[in-house]
């Protein structure tokens, strides 16, 4: 049986997220649970009596453990093994990076890349042919930073058996030219996954080790857990294997990814497995899509974007979305729906509003809510939903609105983006996250963007919609207490007796530190289930 850790932390400044223990400076943990909160002498004596080791943190600030409400660590552990293409602004720069990787790799290996940006292809469109001779004869498969578009060269398309357009159950698309030949652009997961599934995969042991190492990497930034938003059967298997071997260092909720084409039998299988869990992981949650993203014209908007796109749902039959939501709701599962566009948010709210109450269970979430009209903010009021948002994604915006996101939305609509303050003021619970590997996983950056709405540490940086800034306390709550409440956990997100001992120990108070200072505040300890996972 997996056991929690034992530790005493003394000499601390505590941010408990409760009204209790205002003068406490120490915490005693037994078997992964907080059993005593008090002064240093009291807790030290109790620890010595039980043979529990003490850590004096010398005035560091201890908060409940940070929780990323929207993340993809299993996926990230695989795709981030390729080239990081972030910041490469021209096709020439991309070709050089691919050529260098081609020269390094052994025969038979694919060139894989992630974090690809759209800007290098603004004039040409996404064309695999532009990159082909950088790696002659070798398959090249790249994925854009938002995880909604892939780009493949001819050898990669051939390996996947892609010769032309195909019909998908959802809004995915193999883009073809006037002659019907694939261009290499693959929109949405059902299309691009055809290519990535054809690439050589990690073996089971390597895959397990990659996920273990990914969780430990996250712990170095103070993260103690997260909501995995692309869960599949293999994710659950890996978590179980890691925990059994003593290698699971993260507390996670797995949202099973429901594909549009999943039939009633598939829904029934997911429901039948909804109670699978371990000490540090649980299932019982679902992830669905209602639309795509602004940058490719696949977000679902009230009015068309500047390119005439934005009026199509991800589901060809929207009524089927309602049926699936009701089935999972009635089964007692927690539902998260991706909705970037304002119209998508409003349509998801309409479906959620038809659901009957469930006594003692939390209500569902909408993920991203990237653009919101005033009427959408009002519709959120009293809805009971959790708004899971990522102001961190504003990092790709340009002060002069020359970025693809703002150009696509059209003049004046950029101000409707990332309205986290408006949503919070409407009485809606807000949780924050990264969408890693879409954006950086570091929660200090996530909080800094939510608070400052500009590039942290750059005093000359443009501030986007300053009226939407969060306070330091709100940003911390959105990474601690509010995610716990959104999932119905009374023993998480707080420092309290009987709460789980998931703790983040900071070199300075994250609430008092400015948004610009926050990303540089050191993490002294990350404690999960009473075990020190990271020590800085």
XYZ file of C-alpha atoms in Angstrom:
536
model
C 0.000 0.000 0.000
C 1.313 3.456 -0.961
C 2.052 5.616 2.070
C 2.213 9.376 2.405
C 5.213 11.186 3.823
C 5.961 12.560 7.269
C 7.504 15.991 7.745
C 7.417 19.037 9.989
C 7.886 22.476 8.465
C 8.828 25.192 10.933
C 9.891 28.825 10.803
C 7.346 29.645 8.102
C 4.999 32.402 7.083
C 1.737 30.604 6.322
C -0.882 31.530 3.754
C -3.560 29.022 4.710
C -6.479 30.210 2.523
C -8.567 30.034 5.706
C -9.437 32.420 8.531
C -7.650 30.179 11.023
C -4.106 29.980 12.397
C -3.228 33.610 11.762
C -0.186 33.432 14.044
C 0.942 29.884 13.218
C 4.436 29.304 11.864
C 4.675 25.525 11.620
C 2.959 22.450 10.186
C 3.186 18.780 11.167
C 2.431 16.154 8.524
C 1.811 12.470 9.155
C 1.149 9.975 6.341
C 0.527 12.734 3.843
C -2.024 14.622 5.962
C -1.649 17.807 7.998
C -2.209 16.832 11.649
C -1.066 19.929 13.528
C -0.695 23.651 12.822
C 0.879 25.866 15.468
C 4.027 27.539 16.713
C 7.550 26.312 16.063
C 8.149 24.931 19.567
C 4.858 23.038 19.695
C 5.263 21.454 16.265
C 8.970 20.695 16.762
C 8.246 18.910 20.045
C 5.443 16.871 18.491
C 7.660 15.938 15.562
C 10.517 14.856 17.834
C 8.153 12.716 19.891
C 7.104 10.853 16.749
C 10.508 10.734 15.117
C 9.365 12.935 12.240
C 12.087 15.060 10.588
C 11.771 18.858 10.733
C 12.651 21.437 8.098
C 13.270 25.006 9.208
C 12.394 27.172 6.205
C 13.737 30.358 7.819
C 10.819 32.669 7.149
C 9.838 31.334 3.720
C 6.169 31.540 2.742
C 4.209 28.294 2.645
C 1.029 28.094 0.578
C -1.236 25.225 -0.370
C 0.240 23.335 -3.306
C -0.194 24.917 -6.722
C -2.572 23.135 -9.114
C -2.619 23.668 -12.898
C -6.273 23.507 -13.941
C -5.557 22.758 -17.607
C -2.492 20.796 -18.651
C -1.295 17.964 -20.917
C 1.780 16.428 -19.244
C 1.440 12.971 -20.817
C 1.209 14.458 -24.300
C 3.942 16.990 -23.512
C 6.350 14.315 -22.318
C 6.280 12.868 -25.829
C 6.010 15.862 -28.166
C 8.551 18.051 -26.381
C 11.255 15.513 -27.219
C 11.415 17.152 -30.650
C 12.758 20.580 -31.639
C 11.353 23.570 -29.781
C 10.428 25.886 -32.669
C 9.163 28.721 -30.491
C 10.444 32.142 -31.491
C 11.481 31.102 -35.008
C 9.927 33.835 -37.114
C 10.861 32.922 -40.696
C 10.757 29.863 -42.912
C 14.538 30.170 -43.276
C 14.986 29.858 -39.514
C 12.705 26.830 -39.458
C 14.610 25.205 -42.309
C 17.913 25.734 -40.489
C 16.570 24.137 -37.301
C 15.189 21.170 -39.230
C 18.449 20.729 -41.184
C 20.448 20.670 -37.947
C 18.143 18.041 -36.470
C 18.302 16.035 -39.688
C 22.104 15.974 -39.480
C 21.974 14.821 -35.863
C 19.407 12.022 -36.166
C 20.144 8.421 -37.121
C 18.715 6.914 -40.283
C 15.052 6.034 -40.002
C 14.228 8.582 -37.310
C 11.642 11.308 -37.896
C 12.231 14.997 -37.388
C 9.686 16.047 -34.789
C 9.034 19.650 -33.779
C 6.658 21.507 -31.477
C 5.778 25.103 -30.593
C 5.540 26.039 -34.269
C 4.146 29.533 -34.790
C 1.834 30.628 -37.612
C 3.616 33.881 -38.465
C 6.338 32.407 -40.756
C 3.573 31.232 -43.107
C 1.418 34.373 -43.201
C 2.138 34.981 -46.909
C 2.324 31.400 -48.176
C 0.015 29.456 -45.916
C 1.231 26.350 -44.102
C 3.065 24.311 -46.749
C 5.130 21.241 -45.985
C 6.952 21.677 -49.295
C 8.726 24.749 -47.922
C 10.564 22.548 -45.420
C 11.056 19.308 -47.315
C 14.583 19.691 -48.665
C 15.865 20.721 -45.222
C 15.631 17.018 -44.355
C 15.796 15.168 -47.711
C 13.789 11.948 -47.695
C 13.147 12.095 -43.957
C 9.605 12.477 -42.547
C 9.093 15.832 -40.814
C 6.103 16.245 -38.492
C 5.547 19.512 -36.634
C 2.799 20.723 -34.332
C 1.793 24.349 -33.787
C 2.064 25.898 -30.352
C -1.707 25.791 -29.781
C -1.931 22.018 -30.479
C -4.665 22.641 -33.055
C -2.663 22.399 -36.281
C 0.042 20.082 -37.576
C 2.403 20.450 -40.542
C 3.897 17.462 -42.348
C 6.238 17.002 -45.297
C 5.524 14.584 -48.157
C 7.477 11.662 -46.622
C 5.505 12.021 -43.387
C 2.193 12.208 -45.258
C 3.151 9.121 -47.244
C 4.057 7.187 -44.090
C 0.607 8.013 -42.726
C -1.124 7.019 -45.969
C -2.471 10.520 -46.531
C -3.020 11.153 -50.240
C -5.918 13.598 -50.209
C -8.834 15.017 -48.269
C -10.874 12.888 -45.869
C -14.107 13.246 -43.980
C -13.884 13.365 -40.200
C -16.538 13.116 -37.521
C -15.509 16.534 -36.227
C -14.244 19.754 -37.838
C -10.756 18.364 -38.487
C -9.393 18.809 -42.006
C -6.597 17.641 -44.277
C -5.960 20.815 -46.253
C -5.496 20.222 -49.994
C -4.565 22.446 -52.926
C -6.620 23.090 -56.078
C -5.569 19.730 -57.511
C -6.614 17.849 -54.379
C -3.059 17.163 -53.189
C -2.352 17.592 -49.454
C -0.453 20.769 -48.625
C 0.872 19.359 -45.382
C -1.424 21.458 -43.189
C -3.524 19.295 -40.875
C -6.190 21.092 -38.882
C -7.294 19.750 -35.510
C -6.263 16.492 -33.785
C -8.235 13.956 -35.819
C -6.278 15.049 -38.900
C -2.773 15.603 -37.573
C -2.860 12.569 -35.301
C -2.848 10.391 -38.429
C 0.723 11.532 -39.011
C 1.932 11.406 -35.427
C 0.473 7.921 -34.985
C 2.592 6.785 -37.948
C 5.821 8.021 -36.337
C 7.957 5.669 -34.222
C 6.615 5.613 -30.667
C 8.325 5.305 -27.294
C 8.365 1.892 -25.671
C 6.232 1.400 -22.535
C 9.120 1.738 -20.078
C 10.464 4.858 -21.773
C 6.971 6.354 -21.883
C 6.516 5.751 -18.161
C 9.904 7.283 -17.341
C 9.189 10.314 -19.506
C 5.949 10.980 -17.630
C 7.651 10.501 -14.258
C 10.360 12.976 -15.242
C 7.773 15.414 -16.560
C 6.005 15.504 -13.197
C 9.320 16.137 -11.448
C 10.062 18.974 -13.861
C 6.701 20.538 -13.011
C 7.453 20.184 -9.291
C 10.518 22.429 -9.676
C 8.151 25.352 -10.327
C 6.023 24.660 -7.255
C 3.312 22.639 -8.966
C 1.923 19.806 -6.857
C -0.849 18.687 -9.207
C -2.978 19.343 -12.239
C -5.993 18.464 -14.339
C -4.932 16.348 -17.309
C -7.175 17.442 -20.172
C -6.342 14.792 -22.761
C -6.743 11.621 -20.752
C -6.913 8.229 -22.396
C -6.728 4.650 -21.170
C -2.938 4.643 -21.478
C -2.687 7.738 -19.268
C -4.575 5.949 -16.514
C -2.437 2.836 -16.911
C 0.763 4.861 -16.628
C -0.412 6.659 -13.496
C -1.266 3.359 -11.873
C 2.101 1.871 -12.818
C 4.005 4.911 -11.570
C 2.190 4.930 -8.242
C 2.682 1.198 -7.748
C 6.430 1.662 -8.329
C 6.631 4.674 -6.016
C 7.344 7.059 -8.883
C 4.207 9.218 -8.957
C 5.000 12.689 -7.605
C 1.943 14.647 -8.735
C -1.717 14.734 -7.648
C -3.865 14.613 -10.780
C -7.400 14.423 -12.064
C -7.694 12.754 -15.455
C -10.279 14.164 -17.855
C -11.001 11.503 -20.474
C -10.871 13.025 -23.957
C -14.214 12.416 -25.653
C -13.892 12.475 -29.448
C -16.818 13.688 -31.520
C -17.048 10.293 -33.222
C -17.330 8.335 -29.973
C -20.614 6.417 -30.008
C -22.911 5.421 -27.145
C -20.894 2.261 -26.503
C -17.742 4.366 -26.088
C -19.560 6.670 -23.669
C -20.742 3.659 -21.680
C -17.177 2.310 -21.453
C -15.899 5.605 -20.087
C -18.713 5.773 -17.538
C -18.032 2.174 -16.461
C -14.429 3.157 -15.634
C -15.180 6.506 -13.989
C -14.267 5.388 -10.477
C -10.725 4.256 -11.217
C -8.302 5.961 -8.868
C -5.164 5.690 -6.785
C -3.862 7.608 -3.815
C -2.700 10.535 -5.956
C -4.852 10.212 -9.080
C -8.496 9.943 -9.999
C -10.653 9.688 -13.086
C -14.353 10.554 -13.243
C -13.925 13.612 -15.461
C -14.478 14.371 -19.158
C -13.017 16.780 -21.726
C -14.990 17.821 -24.819
C -14.506 20.424 -27.549
C -17.086 22.886 -28.843
C -14.796 24.782 -31.218
C -11.156 25.318 -32.223
C -8.956 28.423 -32.014
C -8.959 31.994 -33.239
C -5.724 31.687 -35.251
C -7.042 29.100 -37.719
C -10.575 30.466 -38.009
C -12.018 27.456 -36.187
C -13.215 29.285 -33.061
C -17.016 29.620 -32.910
C -17.860 33.333 -32.884
C -20.987 35.468 -32.723
C -19.875 37.166 -35.942
C -17.394 36.090 -38.585
C -13.734 36.959 -38.203
C -11.767 39.144 -40.619
C -11.282 36.196 -42.968
C -14.950 35.239 -43.042
C -14.471 32.264 -40.704
C -15.707 31.498 -37.209
C -19.294 30.351 -37.670
C -18.864 26.561 -37.512
C -19.101 24.287 -34.475
C -16.634 21.498 -33.863
C -19.603 19.099 -33.826
C -21.474 18.581 -37.118
C -24.530 17.738 -34.991
C -24.682 20.072 -31.993
C -27.581 18.136 -30.500
C -25.224 15.178 -30.104
C -23.030 17.323 -27.856
C -26.050 17.864 -25.618
C -26.779 14.125 -25.493
C -23.218 13.278 -24.522
C -23.054 15.991 -21.852
C -26.296 14.738 -20.320
C -25.051 11.132 -20.238
C -21.843 12.059 -18.447
C -23.659 14.458 -16.131
C -26.197 11.814 -15.112
C -23.303 9.427 -14.435
C -21.912 11.864 -11.887
C -18.872 12.892 -13.915
C -17.250 16.327 -14.034
C -17.301 17.874 -17.526
C -14.867 20.376 -19.004
C -15.696 21.850 -22.415
C -13.181 23.707 -24.555
C -14.815 26.935 -25.770
C -12.528 29.656 -27.131
C -15.042 31.700 -29.121
C -17.770 33.834 -27.569
C -20.575 32.034 -29.392
C -19.142 28.673 -28.322
C -19.278 29.815 -24.703
C -22.898 30.870 -25.068
C -23.927 27.585 -26.705
C -22.170 25.493 -24.070
C -23.907 27.519 -21.357
C -27.264 26.778 -23.003
C -26.586 23.043 -22.807
C -25.287 23.205 -19.247
C -28.433 25.118 -18.228
C -30.590 22.113 -19.191
C -28.847 19.792 -16.731
C -30.668 18.785 -13.542
C -29.104 19.556 -10.152
C -26.771 16.993 -8.583
C -26.815 17.141 -4.810
C -23.387 17.489 -3.259
C -21.474 17.531 -6.538
C -19.626 20.428 -8.178
C -20.831 21.840 -11.468
C -18.945 21.727 -14.740
C -16.337 24.015 -16.274
C -15.759 25.842 -19.519
C -12.148 25.922 -20.644
C -10.434 29.018 -22.096
C -13.325 31.516 -22.644
C -10.794 33.409 -24.704
C -13.135 36.053 -26.123
C -16.364 37.165 -24.479
C -18.943 39.734 -25.519
C -20.707 41.659 -22.748
C -23.784 39.482 -23.115
C -21.666 36.371 -22.629
C -20.271 37.731 -19.362
C -23.823 38.377 -18.185
C -24.877 34.882 -19.236
C -22.111 33.471 -17.044
C -23.553 35.236 -13.998
C -25.382 32.699 -11.855
C -24.535 29.801 -14.167
C -22.632 27.889 -11.499
C -19.831 27.015 -13.897
C -16.121 27.262 -13.275
C -14.259 29.423 -15.787
C -10.873 27.810 -16.437
C -8.800 30.536 -18.106
C -5.228 31.143 -19.283
C -4.253 34.851 -19.406
C -0.721 33.535 -19.943
C -1.701 33.020 -23.594
C -1.687 36.782 -24.096
C 2.084 36.490 -24.544
C 1.543 36.063 -28.296
C -0.339 39.327 -28.650
C 1.320 42.424 -30.118
C 0.771 45.927 -28.768
C -0.108 47.201 -32.260
C -2.550 44.318 -32.918
C -0.406 43.000 -35.752
C -0.436 39.461 -34.346
C -2.449 36.787 -36.112
C -4.935 36.478 -33.229
C -5.896 40.177 -33.287
C -5.887 40.382 -37.097
C -8.204 37.385 -37.293
C -10.632 38.785 -34.722
C -10.847 42.106 -36.523
C -10.688 45.706 -35.395
C -11.805 46.414 -31.840
C -12.512 42.837 -30.838
C -9.134 42.275 -29.182
C -10.463 44.072 -26.100
C -12.917 41.215 -25.573
C -10.025 38.828 -24.942
C -9.081 37.150 -21.654
C -11.709 38.982 -19.578
C -10.767 37.259 -16.357
C -11.680 40.219 -14.112
C -15.075 40.626 -15.773
C -15.799 36.937 -15.248
C -14.700 37.012 -11.615
C -16.750 40.151 -10.942
C -19.773 38.357 -12.398
C -19.541 35.945 -9.473
C -17.991 33.094 -11.437
C -15.270 30.924 -9.914
C -12.059 31.310 -11.915
C -9.224 28.807 -12.085
C -5.926 29.388 -13.852
C -3.684 27.081 -15.820
C -1.148 26.850 -18.593
C -2.483 24.443 -21.233
C 1.108 23.112 -21.248
C 2.724 22.491 -23.732
C 0.743 25.289 -25.432
C 2.322 27.753 -22.993
C 4.947 27.525 -20.270
C 3.974 25.336 -17.327
C 5.486 27.636 -14.681
C 2.597 28.851 -12.481
C 4.615 31.906 -11.462
C 4.406 33.072 -15.073
C 0.698 32.223 -15.190
C -0.001 34.299 -12.099
C 2.224 37.136 -13.320
C 0.306 37.429 -16.592
C -3.054 37.308 -14.794
C -1.934 40.113 -12.506
C 0.110 42.334 -14.817
C -1.236 41.464 -18.281
C 2.167 42.276 -19.777
C 5.503 40.560 -20.290
C 6.815 40.075 -16.736
C 9.995 41.943 -15.922
C 9.767 44.325 -18.870
C 8.853 47.803 -17.591
C 8.305 49.023 -21.156
C 5.942 46.198 -22.071
C 2.441 47.047 -23.251
C -0.307 46.270 -20.716
C -3.297 44.584 -22.316
C -6.651 45.699 -20.875
C -5.358 46.793 -17.435
C -8.913 46.837 -16.101
C -8.855 43.020 -16.315
C -5.917 42.538 -13.920
C -6.246 40.236 -10.921
C -4.820 40.936 -7.483
C -1.983 38.882 -6.032
C -4.330 37.096 -3.664
C -6.833 36.292 -6.416
C -4.128 34.843 -8.649
C -2.902 32.576 -5.837
C -6.441 31.458 -4.997
C -6.995 30.609 -8.664
C -4.055 28.178 -8.460
C -4.940 26.718 -5.033
C -8.304 26.988 -3.292
C -10.573 27.676 -6.240
C -9.461 24.606 -8.263
C -10.063 22.459 -5.191
C -13.556 23.898 -4.723
C -14.288 23.439 -8.430
C -13.666 19.709 -7.979
C -15.509 19.354 -4.699
C -12.412 18.780 -2.542
C -12.637 20.140 0.992
C -9.200 18.779 1.942
C -7.203 20.520 -0.787
C -6.254 24.091 -1.574
C -5.967 24.957 2.113
C -3.521 24.544 4.961
C -5.763 22.992 7.590
C -5.825 19.992 9.878
C -6.888 16.884 7.903
C -6.030 18.537 4.568
C -3.656 16.724 2.227
C -0.063 17.853 2.625
C 0.474 19.308 -0.830
C 2.521 22.429 -0.151
C 4.562 25.005 -2.041
C 7.326 26.791 -0.141
C 8.321 30.145 -1.635
C 11.415 32.270 -1.129
C 9.144 35.326 -0.820
C 5.422 35.913 -0.376
C 3.845 35.419 -3.849
C 0.991 37.760 -2.964
C 3.221 40.620 -1.849
C 5.760 40.213 -4.663
C 4.883 42.288 -7.719
C 3.777 40.685 -10.972
C 7.178 41.551 -12.437
C 9.049 40.014 -9.499
C 6.934 36.889 -9.216
C 8.552 34.692 -11.924
C 11.923 35.103 -10.176
C 10.678 34.191 -6.689
C 12.515 30.945 -5.884
C 10.710 27.746 -4.967
C 12.349 26.374 -1.833
C 10.361 23.148 -1.481
C 7.573 21.357 -3.307
C 5.800 18.841 -1.079
C 3.298 16.313 -2.439
C 1.455 13.990 -0.066
C 3.941 14.883 2.664
C 6.982 13.986 0.535
C 9.563 16.535 -0.588
C 9.586 16.225 -4.373
C 11.742 19.247 -5.115
C 14.202 21.236 -3.034
C 15.698 24.426 -4.422
